[in-house]
Structure formats: C-alpha cells, structure tokens
Amino acid sequence: QVQLVESGGGSVQAGGSLRLSCVASGYTVSTYHMGWFRQAPGKEHEGVAGLDIVGTTNYADSVKGRFTISRDNAKNTLYLQMNSLKPDDTAMYYCAATREIDSTFMTRVYGAWRRVKYWGQGTQVTVSS
C-alpha cells in the first residue's frame, strides 16, 4: 500500500526558510515522478515543483530560484527546500506521486493535480509579513 507522509511545515516570517519532507512507503520514490503541490484557501491546487524518474526538475515560475526539490533514494524521501519565503507562499503543501504526468506537466498545466495518483495528507506553511 502506497503512503506519503509530509512533515516540516510551520509558520515563518517573510524571507525565512523551511524544508518539507515526504517519506514514502509501499513503493520506491525513484520509480515515480514526484512533486509538490500547494493549495491556498479558495484556490485550486498548484504544482510548484516536480522531479522526474530520470532526475529532471521543473518549477513553477512563482517559486523558481527560491525552491529546490530533491530526493534521497536511500531514505525513500522527497524534499522541498523553500528559501526567501513570501506571504503568497502560504498554503497547504502536498507531496504527490504519479507515473502519468511528468514534472513539466505538473508545473505548467492548469489542473495537473487531477492526474496525480497518490497524495500525502498535507503540511501547512504560513508566511507572515
């Protein structure tokens, strides 16, 4: 049974940093395209970062240069390092795994979240000004 468990969210001031973690079980992270999505109140899920099976990464324009996605195969864990956080980054962040869409699709196509097969429960990130 596939499970994704996120952690690392919290409250920070603008300009601060957080690192989100997503521990996977029931499968190997390197065999799925992985990504981080976020959902702010009243808004649809947005793909912010994706990491393909082959290691290609893609980012939404809104986070490019500030967020870094990575994985540790030995720990079967996906990470999202978030620097220079802004109040607009406030959202629930979700770890995602799928073989149907790649990182480009995740971060460029509106509604991509509907094509994701597995989700974590989410971790809240709140950035104050």
mmCIF file of C-alpha atoms in Angstrom:
data_model
loop_
_atom_site.group_PDB
_atom_site.id
_atom_site.type_symbol
_atom_site.label_atom_id
_atom_site.label_comp_id
_atom_site.label_asym_id
_atom_site.label_seq_id
_atom_site.Cartn_x
_atom_site.Cartn_y
_atom_site.Cartn_z
ATOM 1 C CA GLN A 1 0.000 0.000 0.000
ATOM 2 C CA VAL A 2 1.434 3.360 -1.061
ATOM 3 C CA GLN A 3 1.672 6.006 1.632
ATOM 4 C CA LEU A 4 3.137 9.506 1.593
ATOM 5 C CA VAL A 5 3.680 11.354 4.865
ATOM 6 C CA GLU A 6 4.718 15.014 4.828
ATOM 7 C CA SER A 7 6.343 16.998 7.599
ATOM 8 C CA GLY A 8 8.269 20.215 8.064
ATOM 9 C CA GLY A 9 5.585 22.820 7.655
ATOM 10 C CA GLY A 10 5.178 25.695 10.070
ATOM 11 C CA SER A 11 4.966 29.434 10.496
ATOM 12 C CA VAL A 12 7.800 31.706 9.439
ATOM 13 C CA GLN A 13 8.338 35.350 8.670
ATOM 14 C CA ALA A 14 8.852 36.580 5.148
ATOM 15 C CA GLY A 15 12.388 35.888 4.000
ATOM 16 C CA GLY A 16 12.664 32.768 6.105
ATOM 17 C CA SER A 17 13.197 29.152 5.085
ATOM 18 C CA LEU A 18 11.555 25.794 5.604
ATOM 19 C CA ARG A 19 12.325 22.289 4.410
ATOM 20 C CA LEU A 20 9.448 19.944 3.756
ATOM 21 C CA SER A 21 9.933 16.194 3.812
ATOM 22 C CA CYS A 22 7.810 13.445 2.342
ATOM 23 C CA VAL A 23 8.517 9.895 3.445
ATOM 24 C CA ALA A 24 7.206 7.269 1.064
ATOM 25 C CA SER A 25 6.308 3.682 1.850
ATOM 26 C CA GLY A 26 4.920 0.885 -0.243
ATOM 27 C CA TYR A 27 6.975 1.861 -3.285
ATOM 28 C CA THR A 28 10.332 3.410 -4.256
ATOM 29 C CA VAL A 29 10.386 7.168 -4.875
ATOM 30 C CA SER A 30 12.797 6.799 -7.768
ATOM 31 C CA THR A 31 10.237 4.771 -9.733
ATOM 32 C CA TYR A 32 7.596 7.512 -9.811
ATOM 33 C CA HIS A 33 7.523 11.108 -10.952
ATOM 34 C CA MET A 34 7.299 13.062 -7.716
ATOM 35 C CA GLY A 35 6.106 16.555 -6.991
ATOM 36 C CA TRP A 36 4.960 19.153 -4.532
ATOM 37 C CA PHE A 37 1.630 20.877 -4.946
ATOM 38 C CA ARG A 38 0.090 23.568 -2.826
ATOM 39 C CA GLN A 39 -3.404 24.846 -2.243
ATOM 40 C CA ALA A 40 -4.184 28.241 -0.775
ATOM 41 C CA PRO A 41 -7.658 28.955 0.625
ATOM 42 C CA GLY A 42 -10.150 29.424 -2.194
ATOM 43 C CA LYS A 43 -7.664 28.448 -4.873
ATOM 44 C CA GLU A 44 -7.014 25.326 -6.893
ATOM 45 C CA HIS A 45 -4.016 23.066 -6.395
ATOM 46 C CA GLU A 46 -0.856 24.465 -7.962
ATOM 47 C CA GLY A 47 2.128 22.369 -8.945
ATOM 48 C CA VAL A 48 5.176 24.142 -7.553
ATOM 49 C CA ALA A 49 7.970 21.623 -8.120
ATOM 50 C CA GLY A 50 8.417 18.309 -9.876
ATOM 51 C CA LEU A 51 11.137 15.666 -10.039
ATOM 52 C CA ASP A 52 11.072 13.039 -12.754
ATOM 53 C CA ILE A 53 12.167 9.432 -12.523
ATOM 54 C CA VAL A 54 15.252 10.324 -14.573
ATOM 55 C CA GLY A 55 16.060 13.261 -12.295
ATOM 56 C CA THR A 56 14.788 16.210 -14.315
ATOM 57 C CA THR A 57 13.364 19.002 -12.178
ATOM 58 C CA ASN A 58 10.863 21.732 -13.018
ATOM 59 C CA TYR A 59 9.411 24.597 -11.047
ATOM 60 C CA ALA A 60 6.513 26.966 -11.235
ATOM 61 C CA ASP A 61 7.634 30.459 -12.220
ATOM 62 C CA SER A 62 6.417 31.764 -8.870
ATOM 63 C CA VAL A 63 8.988 29.717 -6.943
ATOM 64 C CA LYS A 64 11.850 29.360 -9.413
ATOM 65 C CA GLY A 65 15.157 30.314 -7.827
ATOM 66 C CA ARG A 66 13.737 30.033 -4.308
ATOM 67 C CA PHE A 67 12.554 26.411 -4.009
ATOM 68 C CA THR A 68 14.568 23.238 -4.610
ATOM 69 C CA ILE A 69 13.124 19.762 -4.937
ATOM 70 C CA SER A 70 15.272 16.709 -4.265
ATOM 71 C CA ARG A 71 15.041 13.114 -3.179
ATOM 72 C CA ASP A 72 17.107 10.737 -1.087
ATOM 73 C CA ASN A 73 16.699 7.268 -2.547
ATOM 74 C CA ALA A 74 18.314 5.603 0.458
ATOM 75 C CA LYS A 75 15.728 7.193 2.759
ATOM 76 C CA ASN A 76 12.918 6.929 0.205
ATOM 77 C CA THR A 77 12.178 10.559 0.927
ATOM 78 C CA LEU A 78 11.307 13.604 -1.153
ATOM 79 C CA TYR A 79 12.250 17.106 -0.019
ATOM 80 C CA LEU A 80 11.310 20.672 -0.809
ATOM 81 C CA GLN A 81 13.746 23.321 0.368
ATOM 82 C CA MET A 82 11.975 26.670 0.444
ATOM 83 C CA ASN A 83 14.013 29.849 0.803
ATOM 84 C CA SER A 84 13.121 33.526 0.683
ATOM 85 C CA LEU A 85 9.564 32.702 1.595
ATOM 86 C CA LYS A 86 6.834 35.212 0.826
ATOM 87 C CA PRO A 87 3.324 35.645 2.243
ATOM 88 C CA ASP A 88 1.997 34.431 -1.134
ATOM 89 C CA ASP A 89 3.622 31.068 -0.411
ATOM 90 C CA THR A 90 1.141 30.484 2.406
ATOM 91 C CA ALA A 91 -0.752 27.282 1.607
ATOM 92 C CA MET A 92 -1.208 23.626 2.402
ATOM 93 C CA TYR A 93 1.600 21.730 0.718
ATOM 94 C CA TYR A 94 1.083 18.219 -0.602
ATOM 95 C CA CYS A 95 3.517 15.566 -1.740
ATOM 96 C CA ALA A 96 2.444 13.733 -4.894
ATOM 97 C CA ALA A 97 3.478 10.643 -6.815
ATOM 98 C CA THR A 98 2.421 9.580 -10.265
ATOM 99 C CA ARG A 99 3.609 7.826 -13.401
ATOM 100 C CA GLU A 100 1.010 9.504 -15.604
ATOM 101 C CA ILE A 101 2.431 13.011 -15.792
ATOM 102 C CA ASP A 102 5.975 14.350 -15.595
ATOM 103 C CA SER A 103 7.458 17.365 -13.835
ATOM 104 C CA THR A 104 6.861 19.665 -16.797
ATOM 105 C CA PHE A 105 3.173 18.786 -16.840
ATOM 106 C CA MET A 106 2.915 19.126 -13.057
ATOM 107 C CA THR A 107 4.286 22.659 -13.013
ATOM 108 C CA ARG A 108 2.961 24.024 -16.309
ATOM 109 C CA VAL A 109 -0.549 22.652 -16.813
ATOM 110 C CA TYR A 110 -3.571 24.018 -15.017
ATOM 111 C CA GLY A 111 -5.412 21.220 -13.288
ATOM 112 C CA ALA A 112 -2.463 18.845 -13.403
ATOM 113 C CA TRP A 113 -3.275 17.755 -9.878
ATOM 114 C CA ARG A 114 -6.222 15.771 -11.215
ATOM 115 C CA ARG A 115 -3.762 13.382 -12.884
ATOM 116 C CA VAL A 116 -1.898 12.560 -9.673
ATOM 117 C CA LYS A 117 -2.341 9.029 -8.378
ATOM 118 C CA TYR A 118 -1.021 9.270 -4.799
ATOM 119 C CA TRP A 119 -1.197 12.122 -2.274
ATOM 120 C CA GLY A 120 0.082 12.832 1.171
ATOM 121 C CA GLN A 121 -2.105 14.354 3.867
ATOM 122 C CA GLY A 122 -0.535 17.806 3.534
ATOM 123 C CA THR A 123 1.509 20.108 5.727
ATOM 124 C CA GLN A 124 0.630 23.745 6.376
ATOM 125 C CA VAL A 125 3.054 26.550 5.549
ATOM 126 C CA THR A 126 2.225 30.035 6.804
ATOM 127 C CA VAL A 127 4.403 33.036 5.944
ATOM 128 C CA SER A 128 3.782 36.312 7.721
ATOM 129 C CA SER A 129 4.872 39.713 6.502
#
